[in-house]
XYZ file of C-alpha atoms in Angstrom:
467
model
C 92.355 60.401 112.160
C 94.133 60.674 108.488
C 97.988 60.677 109.070
C 98.610 61.955 105.738
C 96.426 65.249 106.476
C 97.755 65.048 110.020
C 101.085 65.357 108.514
C 100.303 67.948 105.994
C 99.085 70.036 108.544
C 101.673 69.617 110.654
C 104.548 70.401 107.948
C 102.420 73.391 106.949
C 102.379 75.039 110.462
C 105.771 74.450 110.914
C 106.089 76.534 107.507
C 104.100 78.867 108.617
C 106.279 79.167 111.409
C 109.713 79.436 109.881
C 108.026 82.113 107.709
C 107.457 84.547 110.557
C 110.874 83.792 111.903
C 111.953 85.021 108.717
C 109.948 88.063 108.711
C 107.697 87.013 106.345
C 103.717 86.750 105.916
C 103.189 82.971 106.154
C 99.899 83.484 103.630
C 100.346 80.914 101.102
C 103.525 78.757 102.035
C 101.675 76.896 104.581
C 99.056 75.723 102.039
C 101.311 74.978 99.583
C 103.612 72.746 101.343
C 100.386 70.857 103.308
C 99.012 70.044 99.673
C 102.608 68.897 98.335
C 102.153 66.171 101.242
C 98.783 65.700 100.572
C 96.571 67.185 97.883
C 93.190 66.716 99.734
C 94.177 68.819 102.682
C 91.731 71.680 101.630
C 89.027 69.349 100.504
C 89.189 67.197 103.846
C 89.465 70.430 106.160
C 86.539 72.505 104.164
C 84.153 69.863 104.463
C 84.462 69.928 108.088
C 82.718 74.276 108.319
C 79.619 73.625 110.141
C 77.313 76.004 108.511
C 78.375 77.457 105.050
C 81.742 78.445 103.141
C 80.881 81.778 101.664
C 83.588 82.621 98.429
C 84.123 85.977 97.560
C 85.231 86.964 93.777
C 85.491 89.610 91.543
C 88.106 91.925 89.952
C 87.920 94.914 92.762
C 87.428 94.428 96.337
C 87.464 90.868 97.518
C 89.082 91.146 100.549
C 87.682 94.389 102.005
C 84.516 92.634 100.924
C 85.626 89.544 102.940
C 87.117 91.271 105.766
C 83.558 93.439 106.332
C 81.793 89.378 106.323
C 84.207 88.250 108.682
C 83.731 90.978 111.057
C 79.774 90.808 110.712
C 79.713 86.603 111.167
C 82.478 87.501 114.294
C 80.240 90.084 115.929
C 77.640 87.379 115.502
C 79.194 85.263 117.678
C 80.135 82.832 115.298
C 83.627 80.784 115.013
C 85.197 81.468 111.340
C 88.157 80.978 109.141
C 89.435 83.130 106.447
C 92.175 84.215 104.441
C 92.470 87.808 105.878
C 95.863 88.081 104.687
C 94.328 88.105 100.654
C 96.200 85.363 100.107
C 93.882 84.086 97.259
C 95.109 81.312 95.143
C 94.623 77.808 96.340
C 97.261 77.838 98.564
C 96.927 80.944 100.666
C 92.429 79.597 100.744
C 94.390 76.231 101.966
C 96.704 78.280 104.657
C 93.820 79.694 106.640
C 92.487 76.078 107.234
C 96.145 74.596 107.993
C 96.315 77.652 111.150
C 93.160 76.727 112.270
C 93.539 73.118 112.159
C 94.338 71.154 114.796
C 97.329 68.500 114.254
C 94.616 65.235 114.598
C 92.837 67.165 111.394
C 89.928 68.807 113.414
C 88.544 72.164 112.956
C 86.100 74.078 115.130
C 84.702 76.718 112.353
C 80.716 77.668 111.543
C 81.789 79.602 108.733
C 84.562 80.018 106.223
C 84.750 83.505 104.589
C 87.245 82.760 101.534
C 88.500 85.396 99.229
C 89.437 83.855 95.757
C 91.294 85.004 92.732
C 89.318 84.746 89.095
C 91.279 82.599 87.788
C 91.384 79.884 90.652
C 87.570 79.466 90.925
C 87.211 76.352 88.992
C 90.458 74.660 91.243
C 88.668 75.852 94.518
C 85.401 75.498 94.003
C 86.497 71.530 92.971
C 87.872 71.349 96.318
C 84.685 72.512 98.447
C 81.128 73.440 98.458
C 80.097 76.822 98.851
C 76.920 78.039 100.659
C 76.796 81.537 98.846
C 79.419 83.385 96.367
C 79.866 87.181 95.895
C 80.831 88.283 92.608
C 81.769 92.342 93.287
C 82.784 93.365 89.742
C 84.842 92.679 86.570
C 87.193 95.089 85.235
C 90.349 94.684 82.755
C 92.821 93.273 85.082
C 96.409 92.253 83.962
C 96.074 91.072 80.897
C 98.669 88.761 80.927
C 97.646 86.909 83.840
C 93.532 86.994 83.245
C 93.091 87.305 79.775
C 90.085 89.229 78.441
C 86.879 89.304 80.344
C 84.707 87.027 78.282
C 87.281 84.429 79.441
C 87.123 85.538 82.631
C 83.422 85.370 83.289
C 82.850 82.129 81.179
C 85.501 80.264 83.234
C 83.388 81.473 86.523
C 80.277 80.511 84.950
C 81.021 76.919 83.973
C 82.814 75.911 87.675
C 79.437 77.500 89.020
C 77.294 75.514 87.526
C 79.507 72.217 87.659
C 79.106 72.958 91.705
C 75.692 71.858 91.626
C 72.454 74.147 92.659
C 73.492 74.675 96.423
C 74.715 77.665 96.127
C 73.452 81.527 96.690
C 75.262 83.946 94.584
C 75.437 87.492 95.852
C 75.792 90.121 92.720
C 76.128 93.391 92.042
C 73.375 94.791 90.072
C 74.945 97.639 88.934
C 77.344 95.921 86.733
C 75.992 94.167 83.281
C 79.208 91.050 83.853
C 77.976 90.284 86.842
C 74.239 90.751 86.854
C 74.369 88.101 84.157
C 75.202 85.251 86.391
C 71.643 84.899 87.149
C 70.475 84.015 83.750
C 73.517 82.224 83.030
C 73.821 79.771 85.691
C 70.193 79.296 86.911
C 71.022 79.810 90.816
C 69.314 81.896 93.197
C 70.640 85.206 93.583
C 70.733 88.635 96.396
C 71.408 91.215 94.363
C 72.588 94.625 95.976
C 73.197 98.066 94.090
C 73.424 101.697 94.033
C 70.675 104.252 93.534
C 71.615 107.550 91.744
C 73.713 109.955 93.425
C 75.155 113.641 93.388
C 78.399 111.299 91.555
C 76.569 109.757 89.095
C 76.651 110.890 85.341
C 74.814 110.618 82.330
C 77.464 110.627 79.784
C 80.843 108.454 80.809
C 84.338 109.275 79.654
C 86.275 106.718 81.844
C 87.219 102.976 80.009
C 83.874 100.477 80.423
C 84.088 97.006 79.946
C 80.566 96.018 79.215
C 79.342 98.660 76.261
C 76.883 95.768 74.434
C 74.761 93.566 75.664
C 75.934 90.280 77.135
C 73.052 88.325 75.600
C 72.472 89.799 72.358
C 75.260 91.901 71.413
C 73.523 95.196 71.182
C 75.032 98.108 72.753
C 73.710 99.378 75.909
C 71.969 102.172 77.215
C 72.641 103.445 80.333
C 70.346 106.429 82.316
C 73.331 107.426 84.917
C 76.905 105.674 85.571
C 78.491 105.670 88.771
C 82.247 104.812 87.550
C 83.175 102.209 85.052
C 80.458 100.442 83.748
C 78.626 100.581 86.733
C 75.463 102.159 87.010
C 71.659 102.003 85.816
C 71.611 100.016 81.786
C 69.229 98.778 80.065
C 69.595 96.919 76.457
C 66.825 97.753 73.796
C 68.070 95.255 72.119
C 66.846 92.020 73.921
C 65.500 93.590 77.351
C 67.983 92.649 79.569
C 68.661 95.645 82.472
C 69.956 96.408 85.782
C 67.649 94.058 88.052
C 65.701 95.114 91.125
C 68.448 95.152 94.380
C 67.368 93.499 97.511
C 69.915 95.551 99.008
C 70.334 99.375 97.793
C 72.352 102.357 99.053
C 70.464 105.689 98.754
C 71.542 109.173 99.193
C 75.273 108.716 99.602
C 77.542 111.407 101.611
C 80.884 110.873 100.787
C 83.677 113.435 102.311
C 86.159 114.015 105.116
C 87.133 110.098 104.811
C 83.261 109.098 106.263
C 80.612 107.633 104.115
C 76.600 107.951 105.169
C 74.111 106.547 103.026
C 70.381 105.043 103.831
C 70.343 101.433 102.838
C 66.542 100.060 101.699
C 66.242 96.031 102.083
C 62.908 93.941 102.303
C 60.785 96.751 102.590
C 62.580 98.407 105.859
C 65.489 101.352 105.814
C 68.329 102.152 107.957
C 71.422 104.533 108.473
C 74.228 103.582 107.424
C 77.718 105.541 108.541
C 81.311 103.932 108.066
C 84.967 105.323 108.843
C 85.734 105.043 104.825
C 86.342 106.543 101.722
C 85.091 106.182 98.104
C 81.619 104.497 96.503
C 83.530 101.275 95.810
C 83.846 100.863 99.766
C 80.342 101.352 99.708
C 79.432 99.171 97.561
C 81.649 96.407 99.681
C 79.560 97.106 102.846
C 76.583 96.532 100.756
C 78.259 93.200 99.543
C 78.721 92.285 102.948
C 75.352 93.424 104.348
C 73.562 91.408 101.529
C 75.636 87.961 102.646
C 74.223 89.046 106.509
C 70.925 89.581 105.258
C 70.589 86.189 103.505
C 72.439 84.537 106.710
C 70.002 85.509 108.862
C 72.290 88.038 111.014
C 70.724 90.771 112.704
C 70.430 93.995 111.064
C 71.972 96.849 113.895
C 74.768 93.870 114.887
C 75.713 94.560 110.528
C 75.407 98.076 110.401
C 77.260 98.576 114.095
C 79.941 96.075 112.810
C 80.310 97.858 109.302
C 80.588 101.042 111.616
C 83.384 99.939 113.141
C 85.356 98.710 110.410
C 88.480 99.950 109.439
C 90.351 99.452 105.796
C 93.338 97.156 105.824
C 97.206 97.331 104.102
C 96.522 99.020 100.983
C 92.643 99.296 101.228
C 92.629 103.155 101.946
C 94.231 102.369 104.883
C 94.799 105.595 106.827
C 98.435 106.783 108.714
C 99.490 109.506 111.102
C 102.548 111.448 110.563
C 103.495 114.550 112.667
C 99.906 115.438 113.091
C 99.111 114.813 108.956
C 97.088 112.102 107.772
C 98.774 109.373 104.791
C 96.183 107.125 103.209
C 97.927 103.913 101.218
C 95.875 102.423 98.288
C 96.498 99.482 96.385
C 95.971 100.363 92.502
C 95.876 97.657 89.634
C 93.771 98.617 87.104
C 92.293 101.702 85.441
C 89.243 101.695 86.984
C 90.242 100.996 90.266
C 93.022 103.783 90.039
C 90.361 105.838 88.606
C 88.260 106.340 91.756
C 91.547 106.544 92.820
C 92.015 109.598 91.981
C 88.344 110.907 92.670
C 88.948 110.055 96.466
C 92.404 112.164 95.915
C 90.642 115.066 94.192
C 87.238 115.082 96.683
C 88.959 115.220 100.346
C 89.856 118.966 101.277
C 93.370 120.124 101.460
C 96.653 120.299 100.028
C 98.209 117.124 99.031
C 101.681 115.228 98.335
C 101.528 112.523 96.142
C 103.345 109.129 95.737
C 103.543 106.202 93.146
C 105.178 102.750 93.542
C 104.390 101.224 90.581
C 105.998 97.630 89.624
C 106.102 95.029 86.773
C 106.570 92.017 88.315
C 104.980 88.655 87.440
C 102.264 89.789 90.417
C 101.671 93.205 88.937
C 101.166 92.066 84.799
C 104.183 92.445 83.232
C 102.130 94.887 80.806
C 101.638 98.401 82.532
C 99.893 99.801 79.011
C 97.217 100.046 81.179
C 98.668 102.996 83.114
C 97.412 104.959 79.908
C 94.154 104.290 80.541
C 93.965 105.869 83.763
C 92.462 109.561 83.344
C 95.008 111.205 84.994
C 94.374 114.409 83.126
C 91.871 115.134 85.827
C 94.643 116.025 88.138
C 95.813 118.907 85.828
C 92.698 121.004 86.798
C 93.692 120.303 90.310
C 97.236 120.576 90.598
C 97.428 123.841 92.436
C 96.377 121.326 95.567
C 98.628 118.923 94.673
C 102.070 119.855 95.847
C 104.508 116.895 94.617
C 103.970 113.726 92.786
C 106.613 111.352 93.306
C 107.485 108.151 91.345
C 109.372 104.959 92.593
C 108.934 101.405 91.851
C 110.724 99.407 88.639
C 108.554 101.581 86.546
C 108.888 105.045 88.870
C 110.185 106.660 85.354
C 107.117 105.495 83.016
C 104.428 106.814 85.859
C 106.055 110.175 85.662
C 105.986 109.942 81.751
C 102.751 109.502 82.015
C 101.832 112.262 84.273
C 103.939 114.435 82.369
C 101.816 113.870 79.337
C 98.862 114.435 81.549
C 99.742 118.018 81.834
C 101.429 117.963 85.391
C 104.169 121.014 85.693
C 107.125 118.585 85.733
C 108.696 120.843 88.113
C 106.388 119.118 91.044
C 107.340 115.428 89.300
C 110.202 113.897 91.339
C 111.495 110.020 90.768
C 113.228 108.208 93.360
C 115.076 105.240 92.420
C 115.185 104.295 96.652
C 111.339 103.912 97.732
C 112.571 104.619 101.423
C 113.950 108.303 100.431
C 110.538 108.832 98.229
C 108.366 107.733 101.197
C 110.425 110.325 103.430
C 109.952 112.741 100.816
C 106.327 112.375 100.570
C 105.696 112.339 104.260
C 107.952 115.753 104.720
C 106.187 117.730 102.340
C 104.457 120.929 103.687
C 100.688 119.852 102.813
C 98.217 118.837 104.784
C 97.977 115.058 104.069
C 99.676 112.378 101.921
C 98.485 109.920 99.457
C 100.479 106.646 98.464
C 99.457 104.702 95.360
C 100.976 101.383 94.968
C 100.868 98.032 92.903
C 100.747 94.710 94.295
C 104.485 93.526 94.943
C 105.216 97.184 96.101
C 102.569 97.115 98.277
C 104.333 95.329 101.195
C 107.595 96.855 100.973
C 105.677 100.696 100.831
C 103.634 99.432 104.328
C 106.585 98.088 105.959
C 108.273 101.544 105.481
C 105.101 103.366 106.249
C 104.542 101.331 109.160
C 108.109 101.894 110.543
C 107.894 105.957 109.810
C 104.226 106.668 110.830
C 101.343 105.594 113.192
C 98.820 103.161 111.880
C 95.127 104.028 112.660
C 93.981 101.251 114.826
C 92.434 97.699 113.715
C 88.941 97.170 112.492
C 88.375 94.194 115.293
C 90.822 91.646 116.694
C 92.092 88.958 114.904
C 91.983 90.959 111.599
C 95.723 90.999 110.357
C 97.698 92.643 107.397
C 96.398 92.111 104.109
C 98.178 91.695 100.718
């Protein structure tokens, strides 16, 4: 028995209990306390994982992808540890082990599925040895916290190369910023991607992060775009191009909160149905499926697990209020926000819309990114959009942005009181409500919404709220 580890675990568990007692989530504090007592706590506990540690990183989709992987491995009968609450800094990763550890310093775990913040990857990879690393996508996100994308990808690339050759990368083939990691790290790779669909376009007006080849600097050409810089690309300068994917989704049909598609993998194909919205959730599912395929999980079991999946907090989580649906969505960058607006437009019926925009440290102090979101698309559809309620510390800013996007000012309302704003959007005489929230507003919005409406049932036992 390592007495320092035991002391750290005991202190972390007490911190968790006290945090929950005060109504907090306790998703990071146990790890912070444990690491203060013994800095090697994470390394000591992670070394006990019997089979493999899977790390999930990238800009968008980390939490959903991690939850999907956890669900697949749990359905396969494995004992797993995961930071399902979405606390993805080193303290949150450590806390996930603390909660599962005995006071003697032992854990009983086959797999660990760990969501890791992009900037935290070097720290976490020094403390544990993953067998698989999933990279979902890279978009400009909170520049005052995460730097430019070249620096973010460079930091992750260096940390992966320093971690040895025992890692398999699971990469999004459709994002050139992600696909480049095959060549730049020399590590084995499993690619996943999406073939052309009805939503694919030959030209794009959205903000794109990768307009130039990451190797030679020549402009990238595209056969089509899915969203952002995701699509089928090629470089006429050096030949860098979208690689063939081991797992590929085709013929996606996304409507009324359901995704249907065909999955093609290892010269096989299967039908996939999920109770989610958006192409981005299909990407998350493909990443989880690719991980399961790599780990040898049976295909029918994975398909059934994904079919049962339900969105967790802020990931188009669904509530029911007086016979109507309300959807809660986390937004944090232009690309993610644009996809959220696409969902808002694509679903049939009249809608009321709520925005909670904060500019705290975790949100990023610089909210100029709101002006890169394509709110102008709402101008043509505003007859189905009854009201836009704006709240949060920068509620006036989002209201101004909507005005400049062409939304009639008589439809824009600012509420300083977030509770009143949420009550108002739920009571609007529309078929459904959409609520968009930045990071630090998400948990307060969820608590208020949860007190007023009924949350749709969880995905699986053990999956808790994600922040």
